[in-house]
Coordinates of C-alpha atoms and ligand atoms in Angstrom, one line a residue:
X162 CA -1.1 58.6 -238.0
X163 CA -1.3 55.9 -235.2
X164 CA -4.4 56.4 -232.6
X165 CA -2.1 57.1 -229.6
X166 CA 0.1 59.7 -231.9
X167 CA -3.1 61.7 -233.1
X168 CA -3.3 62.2 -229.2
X169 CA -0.1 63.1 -228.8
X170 CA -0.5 65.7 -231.3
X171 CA -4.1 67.5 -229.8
X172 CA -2.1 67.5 -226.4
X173 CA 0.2 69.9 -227.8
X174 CA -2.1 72.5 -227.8
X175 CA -2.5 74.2 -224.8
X176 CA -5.7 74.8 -223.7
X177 CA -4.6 78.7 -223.0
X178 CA -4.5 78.3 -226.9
X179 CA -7.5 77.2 -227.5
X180 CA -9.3 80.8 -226.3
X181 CA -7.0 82.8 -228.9
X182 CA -8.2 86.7 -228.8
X183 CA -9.9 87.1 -231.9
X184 CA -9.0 90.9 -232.3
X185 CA -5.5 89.8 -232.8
X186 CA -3.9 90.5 -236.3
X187 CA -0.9 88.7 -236.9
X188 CA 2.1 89.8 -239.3
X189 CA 4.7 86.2 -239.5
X190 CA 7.6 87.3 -241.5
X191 CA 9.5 84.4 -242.7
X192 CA 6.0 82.4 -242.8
X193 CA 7.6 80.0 -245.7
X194 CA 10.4 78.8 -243.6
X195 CA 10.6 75.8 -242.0
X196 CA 9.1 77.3 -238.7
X197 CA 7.0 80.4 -240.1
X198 CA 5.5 77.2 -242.9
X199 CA 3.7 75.9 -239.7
X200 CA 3.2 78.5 -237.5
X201 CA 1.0 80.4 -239.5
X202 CA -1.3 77.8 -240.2
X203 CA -1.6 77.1 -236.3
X204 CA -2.1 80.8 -236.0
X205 CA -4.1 80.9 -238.5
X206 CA -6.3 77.7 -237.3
X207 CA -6.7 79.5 -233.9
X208 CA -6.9 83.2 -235.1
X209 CA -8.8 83.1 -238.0
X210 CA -7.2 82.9 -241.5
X211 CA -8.0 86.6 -242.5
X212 CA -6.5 87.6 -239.0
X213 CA -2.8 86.3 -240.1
X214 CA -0.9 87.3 -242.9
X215 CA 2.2 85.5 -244.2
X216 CA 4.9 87.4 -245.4
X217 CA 8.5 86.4 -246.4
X218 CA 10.7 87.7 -249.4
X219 CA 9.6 84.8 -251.8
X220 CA 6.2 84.2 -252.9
X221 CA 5.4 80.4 -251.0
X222 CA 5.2 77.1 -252.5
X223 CA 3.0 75.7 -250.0
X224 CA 0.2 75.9 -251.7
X225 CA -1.8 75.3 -248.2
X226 CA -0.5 79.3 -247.2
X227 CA -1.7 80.7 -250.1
X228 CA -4.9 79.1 -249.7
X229 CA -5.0 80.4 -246.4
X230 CA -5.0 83.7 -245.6
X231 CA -3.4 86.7 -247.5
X232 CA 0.3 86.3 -248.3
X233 CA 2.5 89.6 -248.5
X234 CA 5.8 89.9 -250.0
X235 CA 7.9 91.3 -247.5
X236 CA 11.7 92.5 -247.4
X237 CA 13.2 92.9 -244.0
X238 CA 15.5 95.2 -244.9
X239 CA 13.0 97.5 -246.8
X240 CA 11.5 99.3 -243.7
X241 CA 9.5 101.5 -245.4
X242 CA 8.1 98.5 -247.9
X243 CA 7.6 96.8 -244.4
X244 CA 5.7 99.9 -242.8
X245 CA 3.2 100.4 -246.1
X246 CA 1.9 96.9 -245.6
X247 CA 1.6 97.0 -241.7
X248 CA -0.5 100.3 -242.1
X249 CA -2.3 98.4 -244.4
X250 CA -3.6 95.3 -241.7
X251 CA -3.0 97.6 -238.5
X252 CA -1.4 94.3 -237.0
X253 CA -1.6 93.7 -233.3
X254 CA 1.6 91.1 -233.0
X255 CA 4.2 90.3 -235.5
X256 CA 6.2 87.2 -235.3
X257 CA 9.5 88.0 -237.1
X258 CA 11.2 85.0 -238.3
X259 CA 13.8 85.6 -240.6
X260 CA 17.1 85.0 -240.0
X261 CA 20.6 83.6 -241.9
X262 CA 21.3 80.6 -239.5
X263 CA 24.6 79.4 -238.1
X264 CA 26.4 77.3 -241.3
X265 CA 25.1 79.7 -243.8
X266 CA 26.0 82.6 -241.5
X267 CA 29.5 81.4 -241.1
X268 CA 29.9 81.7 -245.9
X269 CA 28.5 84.8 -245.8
X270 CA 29.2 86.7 -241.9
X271 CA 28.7 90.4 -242.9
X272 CA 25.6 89.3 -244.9
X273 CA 24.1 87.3 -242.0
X274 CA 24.8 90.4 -239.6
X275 CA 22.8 93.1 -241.8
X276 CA 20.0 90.7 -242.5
X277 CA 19.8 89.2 -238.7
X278 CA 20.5 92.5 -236.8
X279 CA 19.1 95.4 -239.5
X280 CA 15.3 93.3 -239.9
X281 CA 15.5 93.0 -236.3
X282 CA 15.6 96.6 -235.4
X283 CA 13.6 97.4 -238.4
X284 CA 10.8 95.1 -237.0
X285 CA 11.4 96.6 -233.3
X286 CA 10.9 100.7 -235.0
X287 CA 7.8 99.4 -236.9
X288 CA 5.9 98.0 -233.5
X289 CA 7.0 101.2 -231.8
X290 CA 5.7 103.7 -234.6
X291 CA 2.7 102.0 -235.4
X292 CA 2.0 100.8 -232.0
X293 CA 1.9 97.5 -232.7
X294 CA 2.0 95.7 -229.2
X295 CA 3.8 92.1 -229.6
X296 CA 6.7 91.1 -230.9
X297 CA 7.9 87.3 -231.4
X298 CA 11.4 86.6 -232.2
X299 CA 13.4 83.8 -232.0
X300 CA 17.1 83.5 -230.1
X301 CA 19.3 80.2 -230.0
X302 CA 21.0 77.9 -228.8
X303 CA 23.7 79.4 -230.7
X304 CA 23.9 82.1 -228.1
X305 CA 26.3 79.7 -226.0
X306 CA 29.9 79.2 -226.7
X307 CA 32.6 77.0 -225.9
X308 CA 33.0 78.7 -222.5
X309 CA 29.2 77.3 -221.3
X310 CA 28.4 74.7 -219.1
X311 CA 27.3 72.5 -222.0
X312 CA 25.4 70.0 -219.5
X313 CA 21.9 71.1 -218.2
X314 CA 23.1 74.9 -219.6
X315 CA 21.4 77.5 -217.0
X316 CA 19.5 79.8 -218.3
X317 CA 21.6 82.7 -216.8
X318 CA 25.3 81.8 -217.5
X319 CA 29.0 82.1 -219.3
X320 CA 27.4 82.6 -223.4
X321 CA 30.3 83.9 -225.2
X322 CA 29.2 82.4 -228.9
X323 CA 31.9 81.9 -231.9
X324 CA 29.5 81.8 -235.1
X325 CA 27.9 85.3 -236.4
X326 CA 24.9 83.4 -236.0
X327 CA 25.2 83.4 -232.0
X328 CA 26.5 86.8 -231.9
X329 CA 23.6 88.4 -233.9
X330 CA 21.5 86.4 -231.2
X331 CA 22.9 87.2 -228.7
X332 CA 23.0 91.1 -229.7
X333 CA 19.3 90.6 -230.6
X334 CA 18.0 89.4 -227.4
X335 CA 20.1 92.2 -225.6
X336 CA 18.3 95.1 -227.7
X337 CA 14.8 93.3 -227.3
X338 CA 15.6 93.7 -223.7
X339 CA 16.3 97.5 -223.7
X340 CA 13.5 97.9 -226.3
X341 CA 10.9 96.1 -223.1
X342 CA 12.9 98.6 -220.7
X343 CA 13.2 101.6 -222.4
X344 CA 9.8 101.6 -224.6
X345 CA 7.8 98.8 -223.1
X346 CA 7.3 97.0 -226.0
X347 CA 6.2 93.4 -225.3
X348 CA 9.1 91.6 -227.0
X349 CA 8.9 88.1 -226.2
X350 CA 11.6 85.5 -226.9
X351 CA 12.7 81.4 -227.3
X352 CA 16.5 80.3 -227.1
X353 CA 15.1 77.4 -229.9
X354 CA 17.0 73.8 -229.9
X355 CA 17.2 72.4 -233.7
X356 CA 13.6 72.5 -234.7
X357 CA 12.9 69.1 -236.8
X358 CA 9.8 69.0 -239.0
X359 CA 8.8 66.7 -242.2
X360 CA 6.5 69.6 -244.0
X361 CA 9.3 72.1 -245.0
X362 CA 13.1 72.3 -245.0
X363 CA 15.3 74.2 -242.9
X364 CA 18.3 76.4 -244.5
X365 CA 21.2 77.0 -243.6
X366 CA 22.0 75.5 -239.7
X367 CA 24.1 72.9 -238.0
X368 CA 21.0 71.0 -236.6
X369 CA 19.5 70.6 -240.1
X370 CA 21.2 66.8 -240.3
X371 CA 18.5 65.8 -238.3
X372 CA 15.5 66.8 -240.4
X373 CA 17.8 65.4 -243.4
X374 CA 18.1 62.3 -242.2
X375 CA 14.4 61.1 -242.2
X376 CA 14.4 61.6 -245.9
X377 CA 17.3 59.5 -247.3
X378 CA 15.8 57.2 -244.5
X379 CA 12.2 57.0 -246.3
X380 CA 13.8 57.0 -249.4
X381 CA 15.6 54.2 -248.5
X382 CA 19.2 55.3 -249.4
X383 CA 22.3 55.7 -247.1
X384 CA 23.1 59.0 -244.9
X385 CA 26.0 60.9 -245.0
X386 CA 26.2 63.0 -241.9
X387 CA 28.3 65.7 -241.3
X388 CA 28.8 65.3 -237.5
X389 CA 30.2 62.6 -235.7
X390 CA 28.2 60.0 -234.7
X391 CA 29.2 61.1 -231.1
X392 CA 27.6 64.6 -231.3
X393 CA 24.8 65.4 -228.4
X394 CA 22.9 68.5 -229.4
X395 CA 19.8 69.8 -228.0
X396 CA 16.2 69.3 -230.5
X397 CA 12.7 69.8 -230.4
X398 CA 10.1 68.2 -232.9
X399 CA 7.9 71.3 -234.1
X400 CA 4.6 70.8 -232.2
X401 CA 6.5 71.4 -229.6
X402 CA 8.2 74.4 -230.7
X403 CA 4.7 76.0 -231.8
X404 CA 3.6 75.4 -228.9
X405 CA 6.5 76.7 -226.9
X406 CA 6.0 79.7 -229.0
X407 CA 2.3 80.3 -228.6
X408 CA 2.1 79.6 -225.2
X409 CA 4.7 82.1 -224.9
X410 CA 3.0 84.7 -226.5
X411 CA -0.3 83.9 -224.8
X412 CA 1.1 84.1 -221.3
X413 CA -0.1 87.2 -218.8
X414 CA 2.8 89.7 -219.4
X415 CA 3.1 89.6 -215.5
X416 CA 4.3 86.0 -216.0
X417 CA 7.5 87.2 -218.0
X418 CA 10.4 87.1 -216.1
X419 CA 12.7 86.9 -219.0
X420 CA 13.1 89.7 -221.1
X421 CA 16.3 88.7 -223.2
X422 CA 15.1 84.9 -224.4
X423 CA 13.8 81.8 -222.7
X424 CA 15.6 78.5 -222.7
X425 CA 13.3 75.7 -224.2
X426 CA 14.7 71.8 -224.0
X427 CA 12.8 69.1 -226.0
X428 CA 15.6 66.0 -226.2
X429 CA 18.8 65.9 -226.7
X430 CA 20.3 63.2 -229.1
X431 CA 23.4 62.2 -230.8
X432 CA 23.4 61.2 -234.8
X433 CA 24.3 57.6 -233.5
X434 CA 21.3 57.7 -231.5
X435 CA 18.8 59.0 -234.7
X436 CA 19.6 56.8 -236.5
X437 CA 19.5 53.8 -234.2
X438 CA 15.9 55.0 -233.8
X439 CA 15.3 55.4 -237.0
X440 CA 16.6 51.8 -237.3
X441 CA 13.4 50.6 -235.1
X442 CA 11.7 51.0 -237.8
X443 CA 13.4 50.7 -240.8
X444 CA 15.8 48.2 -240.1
X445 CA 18.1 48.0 -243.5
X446 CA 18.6 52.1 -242.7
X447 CA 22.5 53.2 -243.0
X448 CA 24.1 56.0 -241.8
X449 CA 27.9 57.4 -242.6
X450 CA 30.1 59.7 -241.1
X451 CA 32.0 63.2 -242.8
X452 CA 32.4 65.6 -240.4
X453 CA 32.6 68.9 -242.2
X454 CA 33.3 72.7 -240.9
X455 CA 29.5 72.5 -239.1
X456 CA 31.3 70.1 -236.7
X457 CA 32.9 72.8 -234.6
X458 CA 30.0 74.7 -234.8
X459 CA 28.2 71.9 -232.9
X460 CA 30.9 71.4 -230.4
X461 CA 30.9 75.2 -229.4
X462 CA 26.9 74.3 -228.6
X463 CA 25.3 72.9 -225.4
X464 CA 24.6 69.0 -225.1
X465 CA 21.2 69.8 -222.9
X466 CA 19.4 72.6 -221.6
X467 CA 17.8 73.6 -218.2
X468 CA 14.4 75.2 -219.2
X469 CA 13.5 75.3 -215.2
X470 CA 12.4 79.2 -215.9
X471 CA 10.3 78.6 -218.3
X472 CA 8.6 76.0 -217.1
X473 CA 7.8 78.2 -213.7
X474 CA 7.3 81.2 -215.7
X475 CA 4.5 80.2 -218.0
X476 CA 4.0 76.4 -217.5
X477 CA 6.7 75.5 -220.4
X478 CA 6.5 71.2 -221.2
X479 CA 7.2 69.6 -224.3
X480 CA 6.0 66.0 -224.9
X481 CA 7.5 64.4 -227.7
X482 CA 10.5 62.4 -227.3
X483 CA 13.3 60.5 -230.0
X484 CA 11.0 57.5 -230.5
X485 CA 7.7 59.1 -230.4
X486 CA 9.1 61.9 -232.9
X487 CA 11.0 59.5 -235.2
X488 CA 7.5 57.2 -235.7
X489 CA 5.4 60.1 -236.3
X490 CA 7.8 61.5 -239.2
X491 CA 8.6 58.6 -240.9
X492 CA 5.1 57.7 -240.8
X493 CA 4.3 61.2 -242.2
X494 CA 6.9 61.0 -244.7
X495 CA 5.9 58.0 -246.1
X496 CA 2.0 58.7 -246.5
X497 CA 3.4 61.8 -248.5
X498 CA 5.7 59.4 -250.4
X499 CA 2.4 57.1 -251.6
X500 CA 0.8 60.7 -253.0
Ligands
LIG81 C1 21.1 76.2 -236.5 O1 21.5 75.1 -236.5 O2 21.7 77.2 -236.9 C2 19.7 76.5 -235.9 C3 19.7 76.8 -234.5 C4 20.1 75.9 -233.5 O3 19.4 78.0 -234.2 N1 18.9 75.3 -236.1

């Protein structure tokens, strides 16, 4: 990593994160996923790597999470599996991940529904019952439909979403709403963009084309994208969604304005515009264009985001942008390439 990207990277801590309470103990379901993968190590840098324990349905590959801190194997729809281990730890917060995204929600919609909308509430019972105070979990984009403003999208507005994905969202940040209301649990929440990462690989969403496309680029083969080259959707490079995360979960609960889920805006980009960047620095770099069924997923999707409330609420800024992302994975990618 260049000198002035290692900076780049500290800043994204907060310094709010760097006095983590050290009583906290952390449940992350869905800890091998492209998210939970590097969350939980963050949590686990800041926390304490006996203090955070990694659970998701498969045992992980990542060998640097079972080398850790304590790995469970956890089934979101097997509450009473779920409520043996938590008596186990007596966690303080859990950070529930797991979730069928948007294209894989749209093969398999009654699926995606049980798994999205039955772990949720199963998660929200378990922090009541065993009085487990914080609750992350992450909305969407994907809440907003082809009714929203899709410039600078407000973070009260029209939402109306058409995928099973955005409905179970939507739904979801409703009841973590009336679960703050009506039981007081502390239920925090994210509307993420397309989180883009080099360590693991997403599953299953619309926005994954642009953690795919830094691969075939390293690689040095041709791109077949399944947008058109024309499609604007809002993105974040993971550092900055951590950080949006934790600093959302470390904010004075007085701070919260926003009970259902925050908007969060990193960039906003087009394929066209990846790969040009990517192009910067790898010049020979080709991309071609099949738009597939994901392409009216996209187009039912914001272009950009107003995160104005979050920013007031608890100081929200990200700091990566196309270029500075784009250098930092492909310089990533091809250090792991030489191993
Ligand atoms: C998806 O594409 O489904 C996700 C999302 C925007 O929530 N990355």
């Amino acid at each position: 990593m260049s000198a002035t990207l290692s900076i780049v990277t500290k800043q994204a801590n907060s310094p709010a994160q760097k006095m983590a309470n050290k009583t906290e103990t952390i449940l992350v379901i869905g800890a091998c996923g492209q998210l939970g993968s590097e969350l939980t190590l963050q949590l686990r840098s800041l926390y304490g790597g006996s203090k955070v324990v990694a659970a998701d349905i498969y045992a992980p590959k990542q060998t640097d999470l079972l080398a850790s801190g304590p790995f469970e194997k956890i089934d979101v729809l097997d509450p009473k599996g779920m409520a043996a281990i938590a008596s186990r730890y007596k966690f303080t917060q859990i950070y529930h991940l797991a979730a069928v995204l948007s294209a894989a929600g749209e093969k398999d919609p009654s699926f995606a529904w049980r798994l999205n909308m039955d772990g949720l509430f199963h998660v929200l019972d378990l922090a009541l019952e065993q009085g487990i105070g914080q609750v992350f979990w992450p909305s969407s984009i994907a809440v907003f439909g082809p009714d929203t403003p899709r410039q600078h999208t407000p973070q009260h507005t029209i939402m109306n979403p058409s995928t099973v994905y955005g409905i179970s969202k939507l739904a979801g940040e409703m009841w973590c709403a009336y679960y703050f209301r009506k039981h007081g649990l502390d239920i925090r929440s994210l509307r993420y963009p397309g989180l883009i990462g080099y360590k693991a690989l997403p599953g299953g969403g619309t926005t994954d084309y642009a953690v795919d496309i830094y691969r075939k680029a390293v690689e040095g083969k041709p791109f077949e994208c399944y947008l058109h080259e024309d499609t604007y959707l809002p993105m974040m490079y993971m550092p900055d969604a951590i950080k949006a995360t934790i600093d959302l979960m470390q904010a004075p609960a007085e701070n919260i304005s926003v009970r259902d889920a925050y908007n969060v805006s990193g960039m906003s980009f087009s394929p066209k515009e990846i790969a040009a960047s990517i192009q910067k620095l790898i010049p020979s770099f080709k991309i071609i264009y099949k738009p597939d069924y994901r392409q009216q997923i996209a187009d039912s999707w914001p272009q950009t985001i107003s995160d104005q409330v979050a920013r007031q609420d608890w100081g929200w800024h990200p700091t990566y942008d196309l270029d500075a992302m784009t250098a930092d994975i492909l310089e990533n990618l091809q250090q792991q390439a030489l191993l």
